[in-house]
Coordinates of C-alpha atoms and ligand atoms in Angstrom, one line a residue:
Chain H
M1238 CA 32.3 -69.8 29.9
T1239 CA 32.4 -71.3 26.5
R1240 CA 32.3 -74.8 28.0
L1241 CA 29.5 -73.9 30.3
L1242 CA 27.4 -72.5 27.5
Q1243 CA 28.3 -75.6 25.4
R1244 CA 26.8 -77.8 28.2
I1245 CA 23.7 -75.7 28.4
L1246 CA 23.1 -75.4 24.7
G1247 CA 24.3 -78.8 23.7
R1248 CA 26.2 -77.3 20.8
L1249 CA 29.0 -74.9 20.1
P1250 CA 28.0 -71.5 21.6
V1251 CA 28.5 -69.8 18.3
G1252 CA 26.6 -66.7 19.4
W1253 CA 28.8 -66.3 22.4
L1254 CA 32.0 -66.8 20.3
Q1255 CA 30.7 -64.2 17.8
L1256 CA 29.9 -61.7 20.5
T1257 CA 33.2 -62.0 22.3
H1258 CA 35.1 -61.9 19.0
S1259 CA 34.1 -58.3 18.5
R1260 CA 34.7 -56.8 21.9
G1261 CA 33.8 -53.3 20.9
R1262 CA 30.4 -54.2 19.8
L1263 CA 29.9 -56.4 22.8
A1264 CA 30.8 -53.5 25.2
A1265 CA 28.5 -51.2 23.4
A1266 CA 25.7 -53.7 23.5
I1267 CA 26.2 -54.3 27.2
A1268 CA 26.4 -50.6 27.9
G1269 CA 23.1 -50.1 26.0
V1270 CA 21.3 -52.9 27.9
S1271 CA 22.6 -51.6 31.2
F1272 CA 21.5 -48.1 30.4
A1273 CA 18.0 -49.3 29.6
N1274 CA 18.0 -51.4 32.8
V1275 CA 19.0 -48.4 34.9
L1276 CA 16.4 -46.2 33.3
V1277 CA 13.6 -48.8 34.0
L1278 CA 14.8 -49.6 37.5
V1279 CA 15.1 -46.0 38.6
Q1280 CA 11.6 -45.2 37.2
L1281 CA 10.2 -48.3 38.9
G1282 CA 12.0 -47.4 42.1
I1283 CA 10.5 -43.9 42.2
A1284 CA 7.1 -45.3 41.2
G1285 CA 7.5 -47.8 44.0
A1286 CA 8.5 -45.0 46.4
L1287 CA 5.4 -43.1 45.3
N1288 CA 3.2 -46.1 46.2
G1289 CA 5.1 -46.6 49.4
T1290 CA 4.6 -43.0 50.5
I1291 CA 0.9 -43.2 49.6
A1292 CA 0.5 -46.2 51.8
Q1293 CA 2.6 -44.6 54.5
G1294 CA 0.0 -41.9 55.2
Y1295 CA -2.9 -44.3 55.6
D1296 CA -0.7 -46.7 57.6
L1297 CA -0.6 -44.2 60.5
F1298 CA -4.3 -45.1 61.2
R1299 CA -6.2 -48.2 62.1
A1300 CA -9.7 -48.5 60.8
D1301 CA -11.9 -51.1 59.1
I1302 CA -13.7 -48.6 56.9
L1303 CA -12.8 -45.2 55.6
I1304 CA -15.6 -42.8 54.5
S1305 CA -14.5 -39.9 52.2
A1306 CA -15.9 -37.3 49.8
P1307 CA -16.7 -38.5 46.3
D1308 CA -13.8 -36.6 44.9
A1309 CA -11.3 -37.6 47.5
N1310 CA -8.9 -39.4 45.1
T1311 CA -6.1 -39.2 47.5
M1312 CA -5.8 -38.7 51.3
T1313 CA -5.5 -35.0 50.8
D1314 CA -7.4 -34.4 47.5
G1315 CA -11.0 -33.5 47.2
G1316 CA -13.7 -32.1 49.4
N1317 CA -14.6 -32.8 53.0
V1318 CA -17.2 -35.1 54.4
A1319 CA -19.9 -33.9 56.8
R1320 CA -19.3 -35.1 60.3
Q1321 CA -23.0 -35.8 60.7
H1322 CA -22.4 -38.9 58.6
L1323 CA -20.4 -40.2 61.5
W1324 CA -23.5 -40.1 63.8
Q1325 CA -25.5 -41.8 61.0
A1326 CA -22.9 -44.5 60.6
L1327 CA -22.7 -45.1 64.4
A1328 CA -26.4 -45.9 64.3
D1329 CA -25.6 -49.0 62.3
P1330 CA -25.5 -52.0 64.7
D1331 CA -22.3 -53.4 63.2
V1332 CA -20.4 -50.1 63.7
A1333 CA -18.5 -50.1 67.0
D1334 CA -16.8 -46.7 66.9
G1335 CA -15.8 -43.9 64.6
A1336 CA -13.5 -40.9 64.5
A1337 CA -13.2 -37.7 62.4
L1338 CA -9.8 -37.1 60.8
Y1339 CA -8.7 -33.6 59.7
I1340 CA -5.8 -33.1 57.4
G1341 CA -3.9 -30.0 56.5
T1342 CA -0.4 -28.8 55.6
L1343 CA 1.4 -26.6 58.1
T1344 CA 4.4 -24.6 57.2
W1345 CA 7.2 -24.6 59.9
S1346 CA 9.5 -21.7 59.1
R1347 CA 13.0 -22.4 60.2
T1348 CA 16.2 -20.6 59.6
S1349 CA 17.3 -23.5 57.4
G1350 CA 14.1 -23.1 55.3
D1351 CA 10.4 -23.9 55.3
T1352 CA 9.3 -27.4 56.3
A1353 CA 5.9 -28.6 55.1
L1354 CA 4.3 -30.8 57.7
Q1355 CA 1.3 -32.9 56.7
T1356 CA -0.7 -32.4 59.9
F1357 CA -3.4 -34.8 61.1
G1358 CA -6.0 -33.9 63.7
I1359 CA -7.9 -36.5 65.5
G1360 CA -9.7 -36.7 68.9
P1361 CA -7.1 -37.5 71.6
D1362 CA -9.5 -40.0 73.0
K1363 CA -9.4 -42.0 69.7
G1364 CA -6.0 -43.6 70.4
D1365 CA -7.2 -46.9 69.1
F1366 CA -7.6 -45.5 65.6
L1367 CA -3.9 -44.8 65.6
A1368 CA -1.1 -47.1 64.5
P1369 CA 0.6 -48.9 67.4
N1370 CA 3.6 -46.5 67.3
L1371 CA 1.3 -43.5 67.4
A1372 CA -1.3 -44.6 69.9
P1373 CA 0.8 -44.0 73.1
H1374 CA 1.1 -40.4 72.1
A1375 CA -2.6 -39.8 71.9
A1376 CA -3.2 -38.9 75.6
S1377 CA -0.4 -36.3 75.5
L1378 CA -2.3 -34.4 72.8
M1379 CA -5.1 -33.6 75.3
R1380 CA -3.3 -30.4 76.2
A1381 CA -4.0 -27.6 73.7
D1382 CA -1.3 -26.8 71.2
T1383 CA 0.8 -29.9 71.7
A1384 CA 2.0 -32.1 68.8
V1385 CA 4.0 -35.2 68.0
I1386 CA 6.3 -35.0 65.0
D1387 CA 7.7 -37.4 62.4
R1388 CA 11.3 -37.9 63.3
M1389 CA 12.0 -38.7 59.6
T1390 CA 10.9 -35.2 58.5
R1391 CA 13.3 -33.7 56.0
R1392 CA 16.1 -31.6 57.4
L1393 CA 15.1 -32.3 61.0
E1394 CA 18.2 -32.8 63.0
P1395 CA 18.0 -36.1 64.9
G1396 CA 19.3 -34.3 68.0
L1397 CA 16.3 -32.1 68.1
V1398 CA 13.8 -35.0 68.6
A1399 CA 16.0 -37.4 70.6
T1400 CA 15.3 -35.8 73.9
L1401 CA 11.6 -34.8 73.4
S1402 CA 9.2 -35.4 76.3
E1403 CA 6.2 -33.7 77.9
T1404 CA 8.5 -31.8 80.2
T1405 CA 11.2 -30.9 77.7
P1406 CA 9.2 -30.1 74.5
L1407 CA 10.4 -28.5 71.3
T1408 CA 8.4 -25.3 70.6
F1409 CA 7.9 -23.6 67.3
E1410 CA 5.6 -21.0 65.8
G1411 CA 3.1 -22.3 63.2
G1412 CA -0.4 -21.3 62.1
G1413 CA -0.1 -18.2 64.3
R1414 CA 0.3 -20.3 67.4
T1415 CA 3.1 -21.7 69.5
L1416 CA 3.2 -25.5 69.3
S1417 CA 4.9 -27.7 71.8
V1418 CA 6.2 -30.9 70.3
T1419 CA 6.3 -33.5 73.1
G1420 CA 7.2 -36.6 71.2
A1421 CA 8.3 -38.2 67.9
F1422 CA 7.2 -41.1 65.8
T1423 CA 8.5 -42.8 62.7
G1424 CA 6.5 -41.8 59.6
G1425 CA 8.4 -41.0 56.5
V1426 CA 8.8 -38.3 54.0
G1427 CA 6.5 -38.0 51.0
F1428 CA 6.3 -36.4 47.5
S1429 CA 4.1 -33.6 48.7
A1430 CA 5.2 -33.1 52.3
D1431 CA 8.5 -33.1 54.2
G1432 CA 7.1 -35.1 57.1
Y1433 CA 4.0 -35.8 59.3
M1434 CA 2.7 -34.3 62.4
L1435 CA -0.2 -35.4 64.7
V1436 CA -2.3 -33.0 66.8
S1437 CA -5.7 -33.2 68.5
D1438 CA -8.8 -32.2 66.6
Q1439 CA -9.1 -29.0 68.8
T1440 CA -5.5 -28.0 68.1
F1441 CA -5.9 -28.7 64.4
L1442 CA -8.9 -26.4 64.2
S1443 CA -7.0 -23.6 66.0
L1444 CA -4.0 -24.1 63.6
F1445 CA -6.3 -24.0 60.6
P1446 CA -9.0 -21.4 61.6
R1447 CA -10.8 -21.7 58.2
R1448 CA -11.5 -25.4 58.8
L1449 CA -14.8 -26.3 60.4
S1450 CA -15.2 -29.0 63.0
G1451 CA -18.3 -30.2 61.1
A1452 CA -16.2 -31.0 58.0
P1453 CA -13.4 -33.4 58.5
N1454 CA -11.4 -34.9 55.6
H1455 CA -12.3 -38.5 56.4
L1456 CA -14.3 -40.6 58.8
L1457 CA -12.6 -43.6 60.3
I1458 CA -14.9 -46.5 61.2
R1459 CA -14.3 -49.5 63.5
L1460 CA -16.7 -52.5 63.2
A1461 CA -18.1 -54.7 65.9
P1462 CA -16.3 -58.1 66.1
G1463 CA -17.5 -60.5 63.5
A1464 CA -19.1 -57.9 61.2
D1465 CA -18.4 -58.4 57.5
P1466 CA -16.6 -55.2 56.3
A1467 CA -17.8 -55.6 52.7
Q1468 CA -21.4 -55.9 53.7
V1469 CA -21.3 -53.0 56.2
A1470 CA -19.6 -50.9 53.6
D1471 CA -22.4 -51.6 51.1
R1472 CA -25.0 -50.8 53.6
L1473 CA -23.3 -47.5 54.7
R1474 CA -22.9 -46.5 51.1
R1475 CA -26.6 -46.9 50.6
D1476 CA -27.7 -45.4 54.0
L1477 CA -25.4 -42.3 53.9
G1478 CA -26.2 -41.5 50.3
G1479 CA -24.5 -38.6 48.6
D1480 CA -22.1 -40.7 46.5
L1481 CA -19.7 -40.9 49.5
R1482 CA -16.7 -43.2 49.1
V1483 CA -17.0 -46.0 51.6
R1484 CA -14.1 -48.3 51.4
S1485 CA -11.8 -50.6 53.4
M1486 CA -8.4 -49.1 54.2
A1487 CA -6.7 -51.5 51.8
D1488 CA -9.1 -50.6 49.0
A1489 CA -8.5 -46.9 49.7
I1490 CA -4.7 -47.3 49.5
A1491 CA -5.0 -49.4 46.3
E1492 CA -7.4 -46.9 44.6
D1493 CA -5.1 -44.0 45.7
Q1494 CA -2.0 -45.7 44.2
Q1495 CA -3.9 -46.5 41.1
Y1496 CA -5.1 -42.9 40.8
Q1497 CA -1.7 -41.3 41.4
G1498 CA 0.1 -43.9 39.3
T1499 CA -2.1 -43.5 36.2
E1500 CA -3.9 -40.2 36.3
R1501 CA -1.4 -37.8 37.9
P1502 CA 1.4 -36.3 35.8
T1503 CA 4.1 -37.8 38.1
G1504 CA 2.7 -41.3 37.8
I1505 CA 2.3 -41.0 34.1
I1506 CA 5.8 -39.7 33.7
F1507 CA 7.2 -42.7 35.6
G1508 CA 5.2 -45.1 33.4
F1509 CA 6.4 -43.2 30.3
G1510 CA 10.0 -43.5 31.6
V1511 CA 9.7 -47.3 31.9
V1512 CA 8.3 -47.5 28.3
I1513 CA 11.2 -45.3 27.0
G1514 CA 13.7 -47.5 28.8
V1515 CA 12.3 -50.6 27.3
L1516 CA 12.2 -49.1 23.8
V1517 CA 15.8 -47.9 24.1
G1518 CA 16.9 -51.4 25.1
I1519 CA 15.0 -53.1 22.3
V1520 CA 16.3 -50.7 19.7
I1521 CA 19.9 -51.0 20.9
V1522 CA 19.8 -54.8 21.1
Y1523 CA 18.1 -55.0 17.7
Q1524 CA 20.7 -52.8 16.2
V1525 CA 23.5 -54.9 17.6
L1526 CA 22.0 -58.2 16.7
S1527 CA 20.9 -57.2 13.1
T1528 CA 24.4 -55.8 12.4
D1529 CA 25.8 -59.0 13.8
V1530 CA 23.6 -61.1 11.4
A1531 CA 24.5 -58.9 8.5
D1532 CA 28.2 -59.3 9.3
H1533 CA 27.9 -63.1 9.4
L1534 CA 25.7 -63.7 6.4
R1535 CA 28.5 -65.5 4.6
E1536 CA 29.1 -67.8 7.7
Y1537 CA 25.4 -68.5 8.0
A1538 CA 25.2 -69.3 4.3
T1539 CA 28.0 -71.7 4.8
F1540 CA 26.3 -73.3 7.7
K1541 CA 23.2 -73.6 5.6
A1542 CA 25.2 -75.5 3.0
V1543 CA 26.5 -77.7 5.7
G1544 CA 22.9 -78.6 6.4
Y1545 CA 21.8 -76.5 9.4
P1546 CA 18.1 -75.8 9.5
H1547 CA 16.6 -72.3 10.0
R1548 CA 15.9 -72.9 13.7
Y1549 CA 19.6 -73.3 14.3
F1550 CA 20.3 -69.7 13.3
I1551 CA 17.3 -68.5 15.3
S1552 CA 18.8 -70.2 18.3
I1553 CA 22.2 -68.5 17.8
I1554 CA 20.5 -65.1 17.6
L1555 CA 18.4 -65.9 20.7
E1556 CA 21.6 -67.1 22.4
E1557 CA 23.2 -63.7 21.7
A1558 CA 20.1 -61.9 22.9
L1559 CA 20.0 -63.7 26.2
I1560 CA 23.7 -63.3 26.7
L1561 CA 23.3 -59.5 26.2
A1562 CA 20.3 -59.4 28.5
T1563 CA 22.2 -61.2 31.3
L1564 CA 25.5 -59.3 30.8
G1565 CA 23.7 -56.0 30.6
F1566 CA 21.6 -56.7 33.6
V1567 CA 24.5 -57.2 36.1
P1568 CA 26.0 -53.7 35.8
G1569 CA 22.5 -52.3 35.3
I1570 CA 21.2 -53.5 38.6
A1571 CA 24.5 -52.6 40.4
I1572 CA 24.3 -49.0 39.1
A1573 CA 20.6 -48.7 39.8
T1574 CA 21.1 -49.9 43.4
G1575 CA 23.7 -47.2 43.8
L1576 CA 21.4 -44.6 42.4
Y1577 CA 18.6 -45.8 44.7
A1578 CA 20.9 -45.2 47.7
A1579 CA 22.0 -41.8 46.4
L1580 CA 18.3 -40.7 45.8
N1581 CA 17.3 -42.0 49.2
T1582 CA 20.1 -40.0 50.8
A1583 CA 19.2 -36.9 48.8
T1584 CA 15.4 -37.0 49.1
G1585 CA 14.6 -39.4 52.0
L1586 CA 12.2 -41.2 49.7
P1587 CA 12.0 -44.9 50.4
L1588 CA 13.6 -46.4 47.2
V1589 CA 14.1 -50.1 47.8
M1590 CA 15.4 -52.7 45.3
T1591 CA 13.3 -55.7 45.9
V1592 CA 14.1 -59.1 44.7
D1593 CA 10.7 -59.1 42.9
T1594 CA 11.5 -55.9 41.0
A1595 CA 15.0 -57.2 40.1
L1596 CA 13.6 -60.5 38.8
A1597 CA 10.8 -58.8 36.9
V1598 CA 13.2 -56.5 35.2
L1599 CA 15.6 -59.4 34.4
A1600 CA 12.7 -61.3 32.9
G1601 CA 11.5 -58.2 31.1
T1602 CA 15.1 -57.6 29.7
M1603 CA 15.2 -61.2 28.5
A1604 CA 11.9 -60.9 26.8
A1605 CA 12.8 -57.5 25.2
C1606 CA 16.1 -58.9 24.0
A1607 CA 14.5 -62.0 22.6
L1608 CA 12.0 -59.8 20.8
S1609 CA 14.8 -57.8 19.3
G1610 CA 16.5 -61.1 18.3
A1611 CA 13.3 -62.4 16.8
I1612 CA 13.1 -59.2 14.6
A1613 CA 16.7 -59.5 13.7
T1614 CA 16.2 -63.1 12.4
R1615 CA 14.3 -61.7 9.4
R1616 CA 17.7 -60.7 8.0
L1617 CA 18.7 -64.4 7.9
A1618 CA 16.8 -64.9 4.6
A1619 CA 19.6 -63.0 2.9
A1620 CA 22.0 -65.8 3.7
D1621 CA 21.9 -67.9 0.5
P1622 CA 24.2 -70.9 0.1
A1623 CA 23.9 -70.7 -3.7
D1624 CA 25.9 -67.4 -3.5
L1625 CA 28.9 -69.0 -1.9
F1626 CA 30.6 -70.5 -4.9
Chain M
M293 CA 22.6 -96.5 4.8
N294 CA 21.7 -97.6 1.3
K295 CA 24.5 -97.6 -1.2
V296 CA 23.3 -95.9 -4.4
A297 CA 25.1 -97.1 -7.5
S298 CA 24.7 -93.6 -9.1
P299 CA 24.3 -91.0 -6.4
I300 CA 23.9 -88.3 -9.0
R301 CA 21.6 -88.6 -12.1
V302 CA 21.0 -85.5 -14.1
T303 CA 18.6 -85.6 -17.0
G304 CA 17.5 -82.7 -19.3
L305 CA 18.7 -80.0 -16.9
N306 CA 18.0 -76.5 -17.9
H307 CA 18.4 -73.3 -15.8
W308 CA 17.6 -69.7 -16.2
F309 CA 18.8 -66.6 -14.3
G310 CA 17.0 -63.3 -14.1
K311 CA 13.3 -62.3 -14.5
N312 CA 11.1 -61.2 -17.3
E313 CA 13.1 -59.6 -20.2
A314 CA 16.3 -60.1 -18.3
R315 CA 15.7 -63.8 -18.1
K316 CA 18.6 -65.7 -19.7
Q317 CA 19.2 -69.4 -20.0
A318 CA 22.5 -70.5 -18.5
I319 CA 22.3 -74.3 -18.6
F320 CA 21.0 -76.2 -21.7
D321 CA 19.9 -79.9 -21.6
V322 CA 22.7 -81.2 -19.4
N323 CA 22.7 -85.0 -18.9
L324 CA 25.1 -86.6 -16.5
T325 CA 25.2 -89.8 -14.5
I326 CA 28.0 -90.1 -11.9
P327 CA 28.9 -93.5 -10.4
R328 CA 29.6 -94.0 -6.7
G329 CA 33.2 -93.6 -5.6
S330 CA 34.3 -91.7 -8.7
L331 CA 36.2 -88.4 -9.0
T332 CA 34.6 -86.3 -11.7
I333 CA 36.2 -83.0 -12.8
L334 CA 34.1 -80.3 -14.4
M335 CA 36.1 -78.1 -16.7
G336 CA 35.3 -75.2 -19.1
P337 CA 35.9 -71.5 -19.6
S338 CA 34.7 -69.0 -17.1
G339 CA 31.0 -68.4 -17.3
S340 CA 30.3 -71.8 -19.0
G341 CA 28.0 -72.9 -16.2
K342 CA 30.2 -75.2 -14.0
T343 CA 29.3 -73.5 -10.7
T344 CA 25.6 -73.4 -11.6
V345 CA 25.6 -77.1 -12.4
L346 CA 27.4 -77.9 -9.2
T347 CA 25.0 -75.9 -7.0
L348 CA 22.0 -77.5 -8.7
M349 CA 23.4 -81.0 -8.1
G350 CA 24.3 -80.1 -4.5
C351 CA 20.8 -78.8 -3.7
L352 CA 22.1 -75.3 -2.9
R353 CA 19.9 -73.9 -5.8
D354 CA 16.3 -74.9 -6.7
V355 CA 16.1 -76.9 -9.9
Q356 CA 13.9 -75.2 -12.4
G357 CA 13.8 -77.5 -15.4
G358 CA 14.7 -81.2 -15.9
S359 CA 15.6 -83.6 -13.2
V360 CA 18.4 -84.0 -10.7
R361 CA 18.2 -87.2 -8.6
L362 CA 20.6 -86.9 -5.7
L363 CA 21.0 -89.9 -3.5
D364 CA 17.7 -91.2 -4.8
H365 CA 15.8 -87.9 -4.0
E366 CA 14.3 -85.9 -6.8
L367 CA 15.5 -82.3 -6.3
N368 CA 13.0 -80.7 -8.8
G369 CA 10.3 -79.5 -6.4
A370 CA 12.0 -80.8 -3.2
R371 CA 10.9 -79.1 -0.1
T372 CA 13.4 -77.0 2.0
A373 CA 13.4 -79.5 4.8
E374 CA 14.3 -82.3 2.4
Q375 CA 17.1 -80.2 0.9
V376 CA 18.5 -79.4 4.3
A377 CA 18.5 -83.1 5.3
L378 CA 20.2 -84.0 2.0
R379 CA 22.9 -81.3 2.5
R380 CA 23.9 -83.1 5.7
R381 CA 25.0 -86.1 3.6
L382 CA 27.1 -83.9 1.4
G383 CA 30.4 -82.0 1.9
F384 CA 31.1 -78.7 0.2
I385 CA 34.5 -77.2 -0.4
F386 CA 34.3 -73.6 -1.7
Q387 CA 36.9 -71.6 -3.6
A388 CA 37.0 -69.3 -0.6
H389 CA 37.5 -71.1 2.7
N390 CA 34.4 -69.6 4.3
L391 CA 35.6 -70.4 7.8
H392 CA 33.9 -68.7 10.7
G393 CA 36.4 -66.1 11.9
S394 CA 35.2 -66.3 15.6
L395 CA 35.7 -70.1 15.8
T396 CA 39.0 -71.9 16.2
A397 CA 40.1 -74.5 13.6
R398 CA 38.7 -77.3 15.8
Q399 CA 35.4 -75.5 16.3
N400 CA 35.1 -74.9 12.6
V401 CA 35.5 -78.6 11.9
L402 CA 33.0 -79.4 14.7
I403 CA 30.4 -77.4 12.8
G404 CA 30.6 -80.2 10.2
L405 CA 29.9 -82.8 12.9
E406 CA 27.3 -81.1 15.2
V407 CA 25.0 -80.8 12.2
H408 CA 24.3 -84.5 12.7
G409 CA 23.0 -83.8 16.2
G410 CA 24.0 -85.4 19.5
G411 CA 25.5 -82.3 20.9
A412 CA 29.1 -81.4 21.5
S413 CA 30.4 -84.8 22.5
A414 CA 33.9 -85.9 23.3
A415 CA 33.8 -88.2 20.3
Y416 CA 33.2 -85.3 18.0
V417 CA 36.1 -83.4 19.5
E418 CA 38.2 -86.5 19.0
A419 CA 37.1 -86.9 15.4
A420 CA 37.7 -83.2 14.7
N421 CA 41.3 -83.4 16.1
H422 CA 41.9 -86.5 14.0
M423 CA 40.7 -84.9 10.8
L424 CA 42.8 -81.8 11.4
G425 CA 45.8 -84.1 12.0
L426 CA 45.1 -85.7 8.6
V427 CA 45.2 -82.4 6.8
G428 CA 48.5 -81.6 8.7
L429 CA 47.1 -79.1 11.2
G430 CA 47.4 -81.2 14.3
E431 CA 49.5 -78.4 15.9
R432 CA 47.0 -75.6 15.0
L433 CA 43.8 -76.9 16.6
D434 CA 43.1 -73.9 18.7
Y435 CA 44.1 -71.2 16.2
L436 CA 41.6 -68.7 14.9
P437 CA 41.4 -68.5 11.1
G438 CA 42.9 -65.0 11.3
S439 CA 46.2 -66.5 12.4
L440 CA 46.4 -69.2 9.8
S441 CA 47.8 -69.0 6.3
G442 CA 45.6 -69.2 3.2
G443 CA 46.6 -72.8 2.6
Q444 CA 46.0 -73.7 6.2
K445 CA 42.6 -72.2 6.1
Q446 CA 41.6 -74.1 3.0
R447 CA 42.8 -77.3 4.7
V448 CA 40.5 -76.5 7.7
A449 CA 37.7 -76.1 5.2
V450 CA 38.5 -79.5 3.7
A451 CA 38.5 -81.0 7.1
R452 CA 35.1 -79.4 7.8
A453 CA 33.7 -80.9 4.6
L454 CA 35.1 -84.4 5.1
V455 CA 34.8 -84.9 8.9
G456 CA 31.2 -86.0 8.7
N457 CA 31.9 -88.8 6.2
P458 CA 29.8 -87.2 3.4
E459 CA 28.5 -89.5 0.6
I460 CA 29.3 -86.9 -2.0
V461 CA 31.9 -84.0 -1.9
F462 CA 31.3 -81.0 -4.1
A463 CA 34.3 -78.8 -4.6
D464 CA 34.5 -75.6 -6.6
E465 CA 38.1 -74.7 -7.5
P466 CA 39.3 -75.9 -4.1
T467 CA 43.0 -75.6 -5.1
A468 CA 42.8 -72.1 -6.5
A469 CA 44.0 -70.5 -3.2
L470 CA 46.7 -73.2 -2.7
D471 CA 50.2 -73.7 -3.9
K472 CA 51.0 -76.5 -6.3
E473 CA 52.0 -78.9 -3.5
S474 CA 49.1 -78.5 -1.1
G475 CA 46.6 -78.3 -4.0
R476 CA 47.6 -81.7 -5.2
T477 CA 47.6 -83.0 -1.6
V478 CA 44.0 -82.0 -1.1
V479 CA 42.9 -83.7 -4.3
E480 CA 44.8 -86.8 -3.5
M481 CA 43.1 -86.9 -0.1
L482 CA 39.7 -86.6 -1.8
K483 CA 40.6 -89.4 -4.2
A484 CA 41.9 -91.7 -1.4
L485 CA 38.7 -91.1 0.5
G486 CA 36.7 -92.1 -2.5
R487 CA 38.6 -95.4 -2.7
E488 CA 38.3 -96.1 1.1
R489 CA 34.8 -95.0 1.8
G490 CA 33.1 -94.9 -1.6
T491 CA 32.8 -91.2 -1.4
T492 CA 31.8 -89.6 -4.7
T493 CA 33.6 -86.3 -5.6
V494 CA 32.6 -83.7 -8.2
M495 CA 35.1 -81.0 -8.6
V496 CA 35.3 -77.8 -10.7
T497 CA 38.9 -76.9 -11.5
H498 CA 41.1 -75.1 -14.0
D499 CA 44.1 -76.8 -12.6
N500 CA 45.6 -78.9 -15.3
R501 CA 48.2 -80.4 -12.9
I502 CA 45.6 -82.5 -11.2
L503 CA 43.7 -83.8 -14.2
D504 CA 45.6 -87.1 -14.0
L505 CA 43.8 -87.9 -10.7
A506 CA 40.3 -87.7 -12.3
D507 CA 38.2 -90.8 -13.3
R508 CA 36.3 -88.6 -15.7
I509 CA 36.5 -85.1 -17.1
V510 CA 33.4 -83.3 -18.3
T511 CA 33.8 -80.1 -20.2
L512 CA 31.1 -77.4 -20.4
E513 CA 30.8 -74.5 -22.8
D514 CA 28.0 -71.9 -22.9
G515 CA 25.9 -74.1 -20.6
R516 CA 26.2 -77.3 -22.6
I517 CA 28.3 -80.4 -22.2
V518 CA 30.8 -80.4 -25.1
D519 CA 33.1 -83.2 -24.0
D520 CA 32.9 -86.1 -21.6
R521 CA 35.9 -88.4 -21.4
T522 CA 37.9 -90.7 -19.2
P523 CA 41.6 -89.9 -19.2
Ligands
LIG1393 N1 23.3 -65.4 -9.7 C1 23.3 -65.2 -11.0 N2 22.5 -64.3 -11.6 C2 22.6 -64.1 -12.9 N3 23.4 -64.8 -13.7 C3 24.2 -65.7 -13.2 C4 24.2 -65.9 -11.8 N4 25.2 -66.9 -11.6 C5 25.7 -67.2 -12.8 N5 25.1 -66.5 -13.8 C6 25.4 -66.6 -15.2 O1 25.3 -67.9 -15.6 C7 26.4 -68.3 -16.4 C8 27.2 -69.4 -15.8 O2 27.8 -69.0 -14.6 P1 28.7 -69.9 -13.7 O3 27.9 -71.2 -13.5 O4 29.1 -69.2 -12.5 O5 29.9 -70.2 -14.6 P2 31.3 -70.8 -14.2 O6 31.2 -71.3 -12.8 O7 31.6 -71.9 -15.2 O8 32.3 -69.7 -14.4 C9 27.2 -67.1 -16.6 O9 26.8 -66.4 -17.8 C10 26.8 -66.2 -15.5 O10 26.9 -64.8 -15.8
LIG1394 MG1 32.5 -70.7 -11.1

């Protein structure tokens, strides 16, 4: 290791030799950096899962444009949008088709506990507005009180959904009716619901008697081939009036993630956790490096008498900072990956360690450690070679 | 490298410590010209200003009054970068060894070489090994200072100061921590180096046993030169 660093640095790796000479301090520093890394990675993982689950809901549908109420900050937040706007939109020559989407949360009471199903209602003839894995189920929803369910729903035994078909459905009571579940698809659990369920618009309205057919949550719009989505969206926004949100699916997802990540308490807490993790790391590394400088003032003063310039000492401290960043990152990412798996098992949330996240955190760790080192170099001024004799 | 006949020329040197009312003059009108290749010993009672004069001549301390010409560079008003560059042409041996405890004997000596740039080359390692052999530590190359005796540590410090072929060696009581035998050995080494390479040595010492090795003995008292003789 010493030899490798010597090759990289083109000088004796004095920082490395100093760090490894006091093992206790090195261990404490590595533990501190790892801890900060774990903190940041877990917060990022959960924030990433939040973004993932947000996109997951939208991804069940296929549309070029989504029309929603002005206050519909998320898929389920805010008011409804009048269905008459659908007829207005269909009058536009570039709009090929449209569908009304109803969303509600249905509680499925089971002996093992209540399961909250985020329930989508859509016309069974609108299969082409569904994601490819959902579309084949559309026709089966024609019959009243049938449903297809998310096989990833929390606490749903795999055996229950493995054998589902139109002739061997699973039935349960919900919303005062008996639902027949005739199929399953792969959705995913979310922060607010345990799983998804898809029904026809008619079934939806009977499950949620207070909802009106004239007031769906969103309108899904498909454009004629060759139409420019941005242009049509602008036109619809103007024609429909009433401050409606008219956006592409991708924009809707991005705005939802932005909103939940920065304006909802959960998102803010995750961001705050990242900041705390970074601060903890900077403080610990600063503490270690400045103590190290203070302990070696006599050596540094000697080196100054030998003729080393100021930048030599800065490079030693930065060497130490980057070593701590690297050595702390390795256990940090290992522990965080383990925690991701544990959290995934416990909650079903999609926490995934991506290479991008890992590299970003490594780069951030190095930057934070370098910053700590830069602050610690201020103590170098106290190393005065005149005091050596 | 230009060979300067008098690498150190001190004229009218005054120095003060402290600020405002506490300001107190420690050095008074010191004049001293030291020829190349000589071994000069500074003597005098404790507190007489020997160390202060040595650090002023070695550009470890800023010159306040008077002139110090070191290797043809005026130190009064010299910029930091100029001082740092000059220090690389000097060797310092301190009373305490001041070795880096995390570095082996060889690595400590390499510190005296790497300052000249060019990275950690095999030639440097060779030179460091050779120098440690000269001070009798050829068998202790990879020892950390913590496992060397006081005399051995001081010899590593000597090796660190000499390995870069300095033009001037400044030593402040280098034999204080050594026994009679090794103390004399160190000074004899410095003297031999002066003869072979033209190295100039200025040494502060209380050690009467090595005065016979000096070319010149300068005595300070209360910050003034009171005696300057050739033995
Ligand atoms: N850093 C300092 N601050 C204040 N006074 C000092 C300092 N260094 C030395 N002195 C004073 O300057 C005088 C000369 O000190 P010094 O050069 O160390 O003497 P010597 O080395 O001959 O024992 C002494 O009176 C000492 O107290
Ligand atoms: Mg002294």
